Structure formats: structure tokens, C-alpha cells
XYZ file of C-alpha atoms in Angstrom:
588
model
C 109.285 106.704 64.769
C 106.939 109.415 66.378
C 108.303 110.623 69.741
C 105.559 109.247 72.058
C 106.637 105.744 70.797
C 110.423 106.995 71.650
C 109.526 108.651 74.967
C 107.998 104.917 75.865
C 110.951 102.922 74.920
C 112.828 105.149 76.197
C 111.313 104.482 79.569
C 111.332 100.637 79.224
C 114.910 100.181 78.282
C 116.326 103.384 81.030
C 113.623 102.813 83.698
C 111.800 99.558 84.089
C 114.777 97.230 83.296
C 117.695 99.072 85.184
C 114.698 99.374 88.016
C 114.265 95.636 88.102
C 117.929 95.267 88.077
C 118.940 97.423 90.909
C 115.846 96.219 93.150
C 117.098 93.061 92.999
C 120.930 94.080 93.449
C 119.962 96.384 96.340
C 117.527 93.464 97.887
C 120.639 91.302 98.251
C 123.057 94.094 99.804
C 120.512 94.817 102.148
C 120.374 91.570 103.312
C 124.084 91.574 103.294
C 124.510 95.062 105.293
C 122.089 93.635 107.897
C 123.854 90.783 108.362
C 127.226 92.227 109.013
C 125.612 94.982 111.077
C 124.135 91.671 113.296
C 127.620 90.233 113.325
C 129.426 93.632 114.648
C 126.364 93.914 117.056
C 126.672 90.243 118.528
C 130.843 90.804 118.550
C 130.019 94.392 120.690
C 127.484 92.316 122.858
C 129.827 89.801 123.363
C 133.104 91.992 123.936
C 131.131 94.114 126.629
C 129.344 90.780 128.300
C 133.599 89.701 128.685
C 134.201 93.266 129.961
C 131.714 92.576 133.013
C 132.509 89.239 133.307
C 136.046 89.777 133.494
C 135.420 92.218 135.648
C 133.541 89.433 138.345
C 136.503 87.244 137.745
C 139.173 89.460 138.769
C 138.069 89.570 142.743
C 138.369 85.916 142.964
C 142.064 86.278 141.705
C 142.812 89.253 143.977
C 141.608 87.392 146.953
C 143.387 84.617 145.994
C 146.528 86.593 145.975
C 146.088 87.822 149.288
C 145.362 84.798 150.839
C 148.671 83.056 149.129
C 150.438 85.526 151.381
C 148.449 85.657 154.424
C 150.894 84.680 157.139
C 147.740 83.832 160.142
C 146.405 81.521 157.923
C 149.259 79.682 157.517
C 150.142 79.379 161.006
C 146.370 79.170 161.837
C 146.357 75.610 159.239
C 149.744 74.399 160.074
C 149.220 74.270 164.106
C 148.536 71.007 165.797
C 145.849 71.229 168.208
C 145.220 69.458 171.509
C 142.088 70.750 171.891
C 138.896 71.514 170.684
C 138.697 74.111 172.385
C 141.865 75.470 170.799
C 141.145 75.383 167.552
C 137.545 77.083 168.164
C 139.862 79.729 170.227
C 141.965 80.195 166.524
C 139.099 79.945 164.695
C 137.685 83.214 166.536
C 140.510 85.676 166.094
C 140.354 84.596 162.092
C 138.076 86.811 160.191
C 139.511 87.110 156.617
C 137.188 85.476 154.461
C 133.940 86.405 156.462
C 135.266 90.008 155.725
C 136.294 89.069 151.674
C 132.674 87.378 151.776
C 131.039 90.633 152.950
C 133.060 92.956 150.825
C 132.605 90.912 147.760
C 129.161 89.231 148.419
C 128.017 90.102 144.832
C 130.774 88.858 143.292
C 131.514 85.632 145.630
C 129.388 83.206 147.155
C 131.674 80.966 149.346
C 135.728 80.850 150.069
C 136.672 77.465 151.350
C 140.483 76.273 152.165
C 141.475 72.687 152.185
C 144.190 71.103 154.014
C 145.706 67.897 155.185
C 145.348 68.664 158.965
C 143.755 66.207 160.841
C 143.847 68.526 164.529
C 141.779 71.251 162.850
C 137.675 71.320 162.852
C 135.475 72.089 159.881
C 133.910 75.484 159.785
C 133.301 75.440 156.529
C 135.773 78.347 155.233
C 138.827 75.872 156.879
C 137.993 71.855 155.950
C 140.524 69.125 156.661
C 140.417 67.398 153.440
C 138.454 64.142 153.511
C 139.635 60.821 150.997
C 136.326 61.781 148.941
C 137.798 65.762 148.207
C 141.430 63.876 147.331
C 139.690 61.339 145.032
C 137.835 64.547 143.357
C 139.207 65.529 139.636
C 139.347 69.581 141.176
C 141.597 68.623 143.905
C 143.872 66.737 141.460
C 144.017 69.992 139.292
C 145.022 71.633 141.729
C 147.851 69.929 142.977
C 149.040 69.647 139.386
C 148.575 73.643 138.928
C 151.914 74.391 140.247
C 150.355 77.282 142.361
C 148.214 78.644 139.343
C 144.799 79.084 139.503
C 142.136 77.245 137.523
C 138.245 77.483 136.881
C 136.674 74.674 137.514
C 132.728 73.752 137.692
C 132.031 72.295 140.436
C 130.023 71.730 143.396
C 130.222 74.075 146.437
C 129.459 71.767 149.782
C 128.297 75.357 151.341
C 125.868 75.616 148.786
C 123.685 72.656 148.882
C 126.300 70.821 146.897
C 125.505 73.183 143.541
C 127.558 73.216 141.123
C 129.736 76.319 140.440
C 132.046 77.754 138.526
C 135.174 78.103 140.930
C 138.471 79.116 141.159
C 140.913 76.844 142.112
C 144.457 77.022 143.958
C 147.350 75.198 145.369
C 148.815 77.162 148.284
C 152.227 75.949 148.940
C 153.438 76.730 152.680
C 157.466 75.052 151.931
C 158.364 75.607 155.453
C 156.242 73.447 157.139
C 156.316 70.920 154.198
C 151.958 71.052 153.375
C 149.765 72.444 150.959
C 146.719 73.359 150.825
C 143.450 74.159 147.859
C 141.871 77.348 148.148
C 138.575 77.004 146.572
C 136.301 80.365 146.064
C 133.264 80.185 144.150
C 131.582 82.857 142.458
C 128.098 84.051 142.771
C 126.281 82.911 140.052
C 123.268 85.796 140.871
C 126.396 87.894 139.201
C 126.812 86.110 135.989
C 123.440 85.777 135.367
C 122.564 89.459 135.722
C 124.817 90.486 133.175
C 123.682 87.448 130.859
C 120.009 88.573 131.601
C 120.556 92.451 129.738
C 121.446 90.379 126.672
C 118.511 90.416 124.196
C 120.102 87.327 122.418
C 120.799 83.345 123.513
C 124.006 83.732 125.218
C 126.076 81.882 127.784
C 129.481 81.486 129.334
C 131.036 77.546 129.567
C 133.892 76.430 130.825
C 137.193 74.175 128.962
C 134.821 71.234 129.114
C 131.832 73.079 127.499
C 129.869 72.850 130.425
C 127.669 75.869 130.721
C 127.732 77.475 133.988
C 125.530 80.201 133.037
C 123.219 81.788 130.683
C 119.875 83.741 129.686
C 118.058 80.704 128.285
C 115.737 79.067 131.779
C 116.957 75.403 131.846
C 120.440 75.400 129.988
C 122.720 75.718 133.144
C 124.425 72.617 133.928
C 123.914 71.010 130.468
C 126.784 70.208 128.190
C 126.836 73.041 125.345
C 127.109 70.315 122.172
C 123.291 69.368 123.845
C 122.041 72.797 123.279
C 124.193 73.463 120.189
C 125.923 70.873 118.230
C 128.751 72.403 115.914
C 132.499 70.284 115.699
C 134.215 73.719 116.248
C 132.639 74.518 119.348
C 133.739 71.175 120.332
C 137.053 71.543 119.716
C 137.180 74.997 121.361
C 138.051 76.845 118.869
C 136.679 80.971 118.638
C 135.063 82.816 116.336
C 131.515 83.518 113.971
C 130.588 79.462 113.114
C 127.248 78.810 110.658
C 125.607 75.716 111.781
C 122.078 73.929 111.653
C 119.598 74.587 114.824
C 116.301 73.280 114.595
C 116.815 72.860 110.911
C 117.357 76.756 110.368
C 120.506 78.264 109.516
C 121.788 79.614 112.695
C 125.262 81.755 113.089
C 127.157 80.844 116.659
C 129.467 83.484 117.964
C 132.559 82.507 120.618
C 135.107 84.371 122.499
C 137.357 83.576 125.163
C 137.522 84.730 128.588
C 141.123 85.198 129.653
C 141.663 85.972 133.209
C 145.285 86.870 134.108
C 147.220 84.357 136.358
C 144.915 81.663 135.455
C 145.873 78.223 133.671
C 142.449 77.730 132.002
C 140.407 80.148 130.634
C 136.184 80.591 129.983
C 133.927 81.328 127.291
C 131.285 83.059 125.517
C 129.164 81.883 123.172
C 126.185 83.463 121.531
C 123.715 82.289 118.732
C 121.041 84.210 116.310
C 119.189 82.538 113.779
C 119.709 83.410 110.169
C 116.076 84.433 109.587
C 116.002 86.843 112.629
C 118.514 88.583 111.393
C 117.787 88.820 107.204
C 114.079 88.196 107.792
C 113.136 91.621 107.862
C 115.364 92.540 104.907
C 113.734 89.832 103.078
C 110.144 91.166 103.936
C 111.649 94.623 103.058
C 112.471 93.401 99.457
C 109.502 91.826 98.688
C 106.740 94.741 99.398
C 109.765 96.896 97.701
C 109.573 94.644 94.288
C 105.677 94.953 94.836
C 105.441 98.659 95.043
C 108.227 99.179 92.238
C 106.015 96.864 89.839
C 103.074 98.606 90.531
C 104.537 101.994 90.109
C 106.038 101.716 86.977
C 102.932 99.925 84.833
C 101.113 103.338 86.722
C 103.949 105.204 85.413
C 104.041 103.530 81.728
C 100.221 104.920 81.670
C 101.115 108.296 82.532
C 103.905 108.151 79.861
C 101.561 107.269 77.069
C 99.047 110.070 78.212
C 102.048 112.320 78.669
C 103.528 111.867 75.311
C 100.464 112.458 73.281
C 99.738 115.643 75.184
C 103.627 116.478 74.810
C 103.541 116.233 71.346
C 100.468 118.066 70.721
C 102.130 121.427 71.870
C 105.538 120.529 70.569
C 104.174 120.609 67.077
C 102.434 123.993 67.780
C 105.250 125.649 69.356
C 107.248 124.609 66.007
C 104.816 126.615 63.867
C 104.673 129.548 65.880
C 108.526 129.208 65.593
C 108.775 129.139 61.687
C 106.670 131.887 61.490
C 109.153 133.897 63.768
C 111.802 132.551 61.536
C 110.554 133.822 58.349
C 110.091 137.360 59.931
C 106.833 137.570 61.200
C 107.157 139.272 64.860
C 103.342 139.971 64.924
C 102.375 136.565 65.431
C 100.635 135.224 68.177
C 102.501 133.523 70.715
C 100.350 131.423 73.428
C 100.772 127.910 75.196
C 99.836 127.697 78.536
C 101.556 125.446 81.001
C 104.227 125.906 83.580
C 106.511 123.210 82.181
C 109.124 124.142 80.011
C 107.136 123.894 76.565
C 105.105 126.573 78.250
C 108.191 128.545 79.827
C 109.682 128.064 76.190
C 106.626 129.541 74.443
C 106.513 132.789 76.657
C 110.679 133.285 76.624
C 110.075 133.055 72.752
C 107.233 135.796 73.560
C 109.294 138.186 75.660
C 112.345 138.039 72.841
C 109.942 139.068 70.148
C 108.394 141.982 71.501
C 111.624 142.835 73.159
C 113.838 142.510 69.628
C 113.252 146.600 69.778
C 114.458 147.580 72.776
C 117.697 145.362 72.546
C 119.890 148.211 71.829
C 118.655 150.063 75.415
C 119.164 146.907 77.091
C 122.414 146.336 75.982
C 123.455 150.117 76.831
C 121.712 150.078 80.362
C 123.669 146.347 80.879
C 127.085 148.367 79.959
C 126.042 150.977 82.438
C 125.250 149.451 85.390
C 128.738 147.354 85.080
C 130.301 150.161 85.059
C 128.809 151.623 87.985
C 129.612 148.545 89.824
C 133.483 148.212 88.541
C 133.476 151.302 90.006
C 131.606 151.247 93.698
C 133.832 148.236 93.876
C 136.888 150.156 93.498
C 135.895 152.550 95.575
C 135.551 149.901 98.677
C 138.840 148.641 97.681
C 140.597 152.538 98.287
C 138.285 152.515 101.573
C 139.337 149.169 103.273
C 143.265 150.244 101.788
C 142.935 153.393 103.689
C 141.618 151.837 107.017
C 144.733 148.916 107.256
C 146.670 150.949 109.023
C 150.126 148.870 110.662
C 150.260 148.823 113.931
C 154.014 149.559 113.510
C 152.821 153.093 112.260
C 151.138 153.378 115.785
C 154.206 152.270 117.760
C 156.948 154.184 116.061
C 154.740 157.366 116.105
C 153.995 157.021 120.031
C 158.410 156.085 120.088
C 158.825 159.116 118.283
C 156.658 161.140 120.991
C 158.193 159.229 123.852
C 161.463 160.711 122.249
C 160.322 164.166 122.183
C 159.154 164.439 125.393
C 162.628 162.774 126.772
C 164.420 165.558 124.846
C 162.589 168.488 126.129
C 163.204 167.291 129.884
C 159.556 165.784 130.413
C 160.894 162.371 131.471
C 157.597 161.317 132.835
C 155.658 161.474 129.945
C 158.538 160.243 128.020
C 157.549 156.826 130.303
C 154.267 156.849 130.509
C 154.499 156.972 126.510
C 156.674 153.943 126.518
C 154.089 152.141 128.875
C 151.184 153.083 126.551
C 153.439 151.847 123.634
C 154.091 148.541 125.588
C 150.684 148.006 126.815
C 149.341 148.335 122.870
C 151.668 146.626 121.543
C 151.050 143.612 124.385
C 146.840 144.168 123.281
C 147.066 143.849 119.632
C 149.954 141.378 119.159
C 147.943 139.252 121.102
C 147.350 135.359 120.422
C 145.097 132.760 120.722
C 148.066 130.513 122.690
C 149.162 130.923 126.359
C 151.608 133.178 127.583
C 153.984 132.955 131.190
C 152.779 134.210 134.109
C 155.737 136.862 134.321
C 154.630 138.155 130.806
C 151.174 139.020 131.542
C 152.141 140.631 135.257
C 154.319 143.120 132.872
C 151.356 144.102 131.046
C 149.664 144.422 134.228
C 152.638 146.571 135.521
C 152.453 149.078 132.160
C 148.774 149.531 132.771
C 148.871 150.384 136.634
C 152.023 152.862 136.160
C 149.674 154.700 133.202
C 146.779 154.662 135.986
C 149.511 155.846 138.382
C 150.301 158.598 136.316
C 146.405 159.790 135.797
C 145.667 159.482 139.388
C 149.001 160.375 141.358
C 148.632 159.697 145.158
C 144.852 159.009 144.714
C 146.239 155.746 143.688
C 148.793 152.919 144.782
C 149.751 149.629 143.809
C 151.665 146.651 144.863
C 152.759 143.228 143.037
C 153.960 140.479 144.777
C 155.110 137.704 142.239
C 155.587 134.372 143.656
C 159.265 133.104 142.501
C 157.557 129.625 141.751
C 155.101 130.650 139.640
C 157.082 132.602 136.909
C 156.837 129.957 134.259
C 153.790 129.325 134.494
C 151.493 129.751 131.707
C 148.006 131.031 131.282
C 145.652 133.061 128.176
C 146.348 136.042 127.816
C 144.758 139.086 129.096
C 143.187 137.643 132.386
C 144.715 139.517 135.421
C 144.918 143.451 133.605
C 141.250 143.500 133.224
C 140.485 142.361 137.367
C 143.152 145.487 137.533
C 141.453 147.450 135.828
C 137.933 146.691 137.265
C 139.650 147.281 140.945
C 141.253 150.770 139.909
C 137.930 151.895 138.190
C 135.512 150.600 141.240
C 138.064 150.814 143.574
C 137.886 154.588 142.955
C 134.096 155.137 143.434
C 132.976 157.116 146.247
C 136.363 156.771 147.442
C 137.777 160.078 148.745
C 141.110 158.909 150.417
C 141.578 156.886 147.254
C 143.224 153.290 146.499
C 145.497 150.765 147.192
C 145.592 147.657 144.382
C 147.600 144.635 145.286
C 148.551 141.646 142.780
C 149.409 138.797 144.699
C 150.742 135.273 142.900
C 150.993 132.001 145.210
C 152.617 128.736 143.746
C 150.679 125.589 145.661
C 150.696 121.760 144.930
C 147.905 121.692 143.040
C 148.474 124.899 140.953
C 148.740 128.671 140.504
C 146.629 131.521 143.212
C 146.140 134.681 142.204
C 144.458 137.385 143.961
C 143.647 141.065 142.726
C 142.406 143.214 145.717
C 141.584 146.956 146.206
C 140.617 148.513 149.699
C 137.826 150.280 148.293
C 134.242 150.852 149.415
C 133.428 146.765 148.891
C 130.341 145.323 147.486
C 127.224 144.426 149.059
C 125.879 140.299 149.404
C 123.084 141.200 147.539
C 125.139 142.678 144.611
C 127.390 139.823 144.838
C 124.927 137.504 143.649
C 123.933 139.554 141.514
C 127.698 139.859 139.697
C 127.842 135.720 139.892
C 124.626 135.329 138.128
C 126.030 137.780 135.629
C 129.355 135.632 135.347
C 128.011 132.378 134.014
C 125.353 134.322 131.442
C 126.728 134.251 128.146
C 123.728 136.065 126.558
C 122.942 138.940 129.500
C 124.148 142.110 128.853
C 125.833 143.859 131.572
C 128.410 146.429 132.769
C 130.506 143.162 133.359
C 131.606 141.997 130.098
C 135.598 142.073 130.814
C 134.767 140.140 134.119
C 132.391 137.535 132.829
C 134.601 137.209 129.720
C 137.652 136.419 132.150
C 135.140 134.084 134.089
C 134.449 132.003 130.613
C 137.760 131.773 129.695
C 139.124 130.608 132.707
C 136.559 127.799 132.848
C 136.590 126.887 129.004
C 140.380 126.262 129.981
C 140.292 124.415 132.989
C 137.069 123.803 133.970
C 134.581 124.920 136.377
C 136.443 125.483 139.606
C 138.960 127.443 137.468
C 136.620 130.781 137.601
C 136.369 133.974 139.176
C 135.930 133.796 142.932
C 134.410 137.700 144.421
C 135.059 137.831 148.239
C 133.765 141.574 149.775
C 132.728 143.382 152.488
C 131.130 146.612 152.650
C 133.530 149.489 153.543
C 136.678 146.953 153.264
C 137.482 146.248 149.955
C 136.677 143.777 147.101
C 139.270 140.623 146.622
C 139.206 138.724 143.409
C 141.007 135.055 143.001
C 141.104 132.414 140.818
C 143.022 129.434 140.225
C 145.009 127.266 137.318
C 145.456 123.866 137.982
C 149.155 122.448 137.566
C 149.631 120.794 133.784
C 149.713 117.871 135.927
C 146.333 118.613 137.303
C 144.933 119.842 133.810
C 146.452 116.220 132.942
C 144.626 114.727 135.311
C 141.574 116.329 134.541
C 141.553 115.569 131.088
């Protein structure tokens, strides 16, 4: 068989079938993935729709609470009246629920209390209860709750007798032998601004699947198995249900509303027709089978002229090959093309006229690996020579120290050991945090070396807060605000300077203050430092300040940074504070 007949059924039996195959496979998982990814989306709509709603249902509850221990209303409901007058009189110095109404008018519409007291007047928060409230199914709920609440739909006299969802109490007052309902019903303007963010049918019903609120104009106040019909939802059951609406396959998803301290409890349910949610992947697969038909009879086309031009040059190159088999090197060498029949016809080029020079190449290849064996070795002795221990460093500067203790220079002898400290401190540095009373040694080492340069042209004093000892901070932080109050502290500063290192343990956390009484800093220049502070990328003569600055607030946040208070003529004091773990807890 030639090759362009093997080249095109090659490309039937390892394209156009496995193409078919998988286009079809893939057609079906996408219509899978897209509807799962509609189930987790209606399941995250649904979980944050509770979330809010749970959140609305909650301030009925806590005033309900409140109100079960609210000592003036009981004495308020359990008084006998003689007068009118009287009760208008105890009526007045009652405010509670017009205050709960006010505070909680988006999530509330009405409190109302209920009680057999036939003295009292109706202003509707306090309503003797009337035969027609006893007779009411609510009323007998809540007698039966044994002091637990309940949500009920029902109507709200206050509110043009609509019907609400509720929550219902008995409050028990033992003493004087009566009871009465609290009733407070919530604002339905609530529910349905939550339910109206929802791109999807969704609404919230009660035990007896009536709905008391949703996105869909019309539905409220209709029994749920006349919008939906599905034998789970009617027996209350949660979940992701598959049911018939409108004759197309429609998925139905429910989840309970549980309200803490509540007998009964509410519910969400949400619905998304099948079509809306595969219908794209559907469309999707069809223009895809389409294209992928199209393209490969355009593609079996291109084979065919392909293959004939393919094997055209294949049989040429083959010649020009036997010839360079049978020792001919003077032949003539030429396919053009980029491919790789081309490439293969001009490699086969270069080796021929390059058979000669094979020996040179092979020599030069030697040469230049040698060169490099040896380069690298010589960056090997380099970077061996440079690592250095820092041990070396700190037993030759003991060894000094030594010296200069034995010949009588006790001074140097300490101001060695400092140096040896301080480096020692510097490069055995890590990345964790060190205690406070570490770091104010290092501080210590470096203002007795400056002590030593200087002499009475400079002073120092630390004052270490006994409270703040254990704490920790990174390392490094307070030597180099030292170190920029010695070194600026000093300029144009005849009578020379005085450095104080102050700690202060408060509630919230560790103070510390660096200050020098040198020639102080102007506003302007100030401002100029801040701005400098929080640049990352301006270069400056600030760097160990601003890189303090960053640290401190990449550990603990913005008000953890360098604070610059100066005067001109009186000195330069810098602070800054770390928060108490139980602060950075906080904060975190």
C-alpha cells in the first residue's frame, strides 16, 4: 500500500472516529459539569438566602426574650383597673415595644401582647383577648407551646388583617396565675428584599407549605403544592427533588430554616428548569459536532493533497540518499521547504560537505570542554575561598580582646567583646522573633562601642520597663533608631548628645521610645521623612528607618509604624508600638 493511502487511513481510524467519539463523550460531561455546577450554585444561593433570613429571624426571638422577663409588663397586664383613666396613665409610662418597633423597624412590623384582662384597654401593642383570638388555631399553639416560640402565618389586626409570618409565644406570669401570647410579626419588606437579589424562583413557606414570601409577583399567600406539585415537598422533606413543571423537567431545591428556641421551623425552596440549566450545553454540542464534521472532511482534503506532495519529495530525498550511500559526496543536495523533509535534506547537506572537517570539529569540541571543566573549577576555589565561618571572625576578635586584656588595655579589651557581641547578634540573626530584653542588649553593645568613639561627646540612658522583658518582637528594630539618633543626633551639635531608650508595658501592648536632644528636625522635613517611610521603591538616605517602618507594619499592621515627633533645637523622639499577642489575636 503506497503511503498517501496509509497517511489517509491513518487519519480515519486515529482522527475522525476517536473525534466523533470524544465529541460525543465530552457533549454529555458538559452537560453533566453544568448541571452540578447549577446544583452547587442553587445550594450557595440557598445557604446564603438562610444566612439573611436567619439573620431577620433572630430579632424577633431576642425581643421575645426580653419581653419574657420584663417585670413592668407584667405588673402593667396583671393590674386591675378602676379606671380608664388609669390604664391610659400605665399605658403612658410603657414604651418598650414602640422603642423595639423603632429599633427594629426593618426587621419587625408589629409586636402585639394578648391577655385575659378584662380592666385593660386595647392599644394595639396590649389587647385583652377577645372569644374570636381564643377560638383562633395561633392562640391554641401557643398555649400548647409550653413557653416556646412558634412561626405561624397569620394575620396581623395592625396590618389591615394581612397575613404574616409571626412569631408566637406563651408568656407564663405563675405568680399571679395568667398567661399571656406575645405575637410579633415580621416585616415582610425584609424577606422580600433578600428574595428579590435571587436571579432564580425562590421562596420561603412555612410547616404548612404556605408561602409567606417570594420573588415570583402573585405566589404569596398560595399553598406551595399550587405552584409546585412534588409528594416530597409535601411531606416536608429537604433536599435536590426532579419533578414535572409545565411538562419540562424541572429540579426543586429545599432547605430548612432552623431558628434556635423555636418549636417549628421555615423553609426554602428554589426551582430551575432542566433546560435552563443544560440548554446551553446542549446548543454548545451541537454547533461543536457541526464545526468538528466540517473540519475534518476539510482536513481529509488537505491530507490527500498533502500526501501526494509528501511523497513526491520523500522519493527524491531517497535517491539523493543512495547516492551518498554509495560514496558520492559531490552530489547535489536540494529540497526546499521548511518542514522536516526540507530540514532533513539540508542536515544531510551540511554532513556531506562537513565529512572533512570532522576531525577539527571533534578537536575544537574536546577543547572548549576543557576550558570549561576548568573555568568551572576555578569558580569552585573562588566561592571556597570567600565562605569564610563566622566563628573564624569571632575567635580572632576573642583572641584580640585577650591581648589587649593582657597588656593592661582593659578598655579595648571591652569594646572588642562588644564588637564581638554585636556581630555575632547581626549575623546569627533569624527570620523569628526575639525578647525584648535580647534586642535592648544588642542595643546596649552598640551604644558602649559609640561611647567609646565619642567619649563625653556622647551619653546614653536605657530605661527597661520590668513588664515588658518577655516580650517579643523581629529582630533588629530599636539598634538602627539608635543608631540614626547617635549619627543625627551628632550633627551640628557642638555640646554633643544624650540618647535615651525608654520601654513602657500598657494594656494594649509594648511603647518604645528612642530620643536624642539634638538639633531636631524641621515640619517640612518631617513630611518629607514620612513620605519616605511608606515608599518601598524611593531611594533615600533612610533605608534602615523605612525598613524598620515596613517591618513593623508587615507584622502588626498599620498603626504598628514609626511615629517622628521633633522640634527644632530640642531633639528628635522616635516611638512605635506592638500590640499585645492578645491584640495581634484580635487583629487577626
Amino acid at each position: 500500500m503506497h503511503l498517501r493511502n496509509k497517511l489517509i487511513l491513518s487519519f480515519i481510524f486515529i482522527v475522525f472516529i476517536p473525534v466523533i467519539i470524544v465529541g460525543g463523550f465530552l457533549t454529555n460531561e458538559l452537560k453533566k459539569l453544568a448541571l452540578e455546577d447549577a446544583k452547587q450554585q442553587a445550594v450557595a444561593d440557598i445557604q446564603r438566602v438562610r444566612e439573611r433570613t436567619l439573620e431577620v429571624l433572630k430579632v424577633p426571638v431576642y425581643i421575645s426574650n426580653n419581653i419574657l422577663i420584663d417585670q413592668q409588663l407584667k405588673q402593667i397586664v396583671n393590674k386591675e383597673y378602676k379606671t380608664r383613666y388609669d390604664v391610659v396613665t400605665s399605658y403612658r409610662g410603657y414604651n418598650v415595644f414602640k422603642q423595639y418597633r423603632k429599633m427594629y423597624q426593618e426587621e419587625i412590623s408589629s409586636i402585639r401582647f394578648y391577655i385575659e384582662n378584662k380592666t385593660i384597654l386595647n392599644n394595639w401593642e396590649i389587647i385583652p383577648v377577645s372569644q374570636k383570638v381564643k377560638d383562633s388555631s395561633w392562640y391554641t399553639i401557643a398555649q400548647e407551646g409550653k413557653g416556646l416560640s412558634s412561626w405561624l402565618y397569620i394575620e396581623d389586626e395592625t396590618y389591615n388583617d394581612q397575613r404574616l409570618v409571626s412569631l408566637v409565644r406563651k408568656i407564663d406570669y405563675p405568680e399571679n396565675s395568667t398567661f399571656g401570647v406575645l405575637v410579633i410579626s415580621v416585616n415582610p419588606k425584609s424577606l422580600d428584599l433578600i428574595l428579590s437579589q435571587e436571579s432564580q424562583p425562590i421562596m420561603i413557606v412555612d410547616e404548612h407549605n404556605n408561602i409567606i414570601s417570594t420573588n415570583q409577583i402573585g405566589d404569596v399567600g398560595k399553598y406551595l403544592n399550587k405552584v409546585i406539585y412534588s409528594s416530597d415537598l409535601a411531606n416536608g422533606k429537604s433536599g435536590i427533588f426532579q419533578v414535572e413543571l409545565e411538562g419540562k423537567p424541572t429540579y426543586i431545591f429545599v432547605d430548612s430554616i432552623v431558628v434556635d428556641q423555636t418549636l417549628n421551623q421555615l423553609k426554602i425552596v428554589s426551582f430551575t428548569p432542566d433546560e435552563e440549566i443544560v440548554g446551553n450545553a446542549k446548543q454548545f454540542g451541537k454547533m461543536g459536532i457541526v464545526v468538528a464534521v466540517v473540519g475534518l472532511c476539510v482536513a481529509l482534503l488537505l491530507i490527500y493533497y498533502m500526501s501526494n506532495l509528501l511523497t513526491k519529495r520523500l522519493i527524491r530525498l531517497s535517491e539523493q540518499v543512495n547516492q551518498v550511500g554509495k560514496g558520492n559526496f559531490n552530489t547535489h543536495i536540494s529540497i526546499d521547504g521548511k518542514d522536516e523533509i526540507g530540514q532533513l535534506s539540508k542536515q544531510l547537506k551540511v554532513m556531506v560537505e562537513n565529512t572533512n572537517h570532522l576531525i577539527n570539529e571533534v578537536y575544537e569540541s574536546n577543547r572548549q570542554k576543557s576550558l570549561l571543566e576548568r573555568k568551572q573549577n576555578e569558580i569552585k576555589f573562588k566561592m571556597m575561598a570567600s565562605q569564610i565561618n563566622p566563628h573564624f571572625l569571632f575567635n580572632a576578635l576573642e583572641s584580640i580582646r585577650m591581648k589587649a586584656y593582657l597588656n593592661g588595655e582593659k578598655e579595648i579589651s571591652q569594646v572588642v567583646k562588644l564588637l564581638g557581641k554585636l556581630m555575632r547578634n547581626s549575623i546569627e540573626v533569624g527570620s523569628g522573633k526575639v525578647k525584648l530584653i535580647s534586642e535592648m542588649e544588642v542595643v546596649k553593645s552598640y551604644l558602649e562601642i559609640q561611647k567609646f568613639r565619642y567619649g563625653s561627646r556622647l551619653d546614653f540612658e536605657i530605661v527597661i520597663d520590668p513588664l515588658s522583658k518577655s516580650m517579643t518582637l523581629p529582630p533588629l528594630i530599636i539598634q538602627p533608631l539608635v543608631e540614626n539618633a547617635v549619627i543625627h543626633g551628632m550633627e551640628n551639635n557642638e555640646n554633643g548628645v544624650i540618647v535615651s531608650v525608654h520601654t513602657q508595658m500598657t494594656k494594649m501592648g509594648l511603647l518604645v521610645k528612642v530620643k536624642d536632644n539634638g538639633v531636631g528636625i524641621s515640619e517640612q522635613k518631617i513630611d518629607e521623612i514620612s513620605l519616605l517611610l511608606s515608599d518601598q521603591e524611593k531611594e533615600g538616605d533612610r533605608i534602615g528607618l523605612r525598613n524598620v517602618h515596613q517591618r513593623l507594619q508587615l507584622s502588626y499592621g498599620k498603626n504598628s509604624g514609626l511615629m517622628i515627633y521633633s522640634k527644632e533645637g530640642k531633639g528628635t523622639e522616635i516611638s512605635f508600638f506592638i500590640p499585645s499577642e492578645e491584640e495581634v489575636g484580635c487583629l487577626e
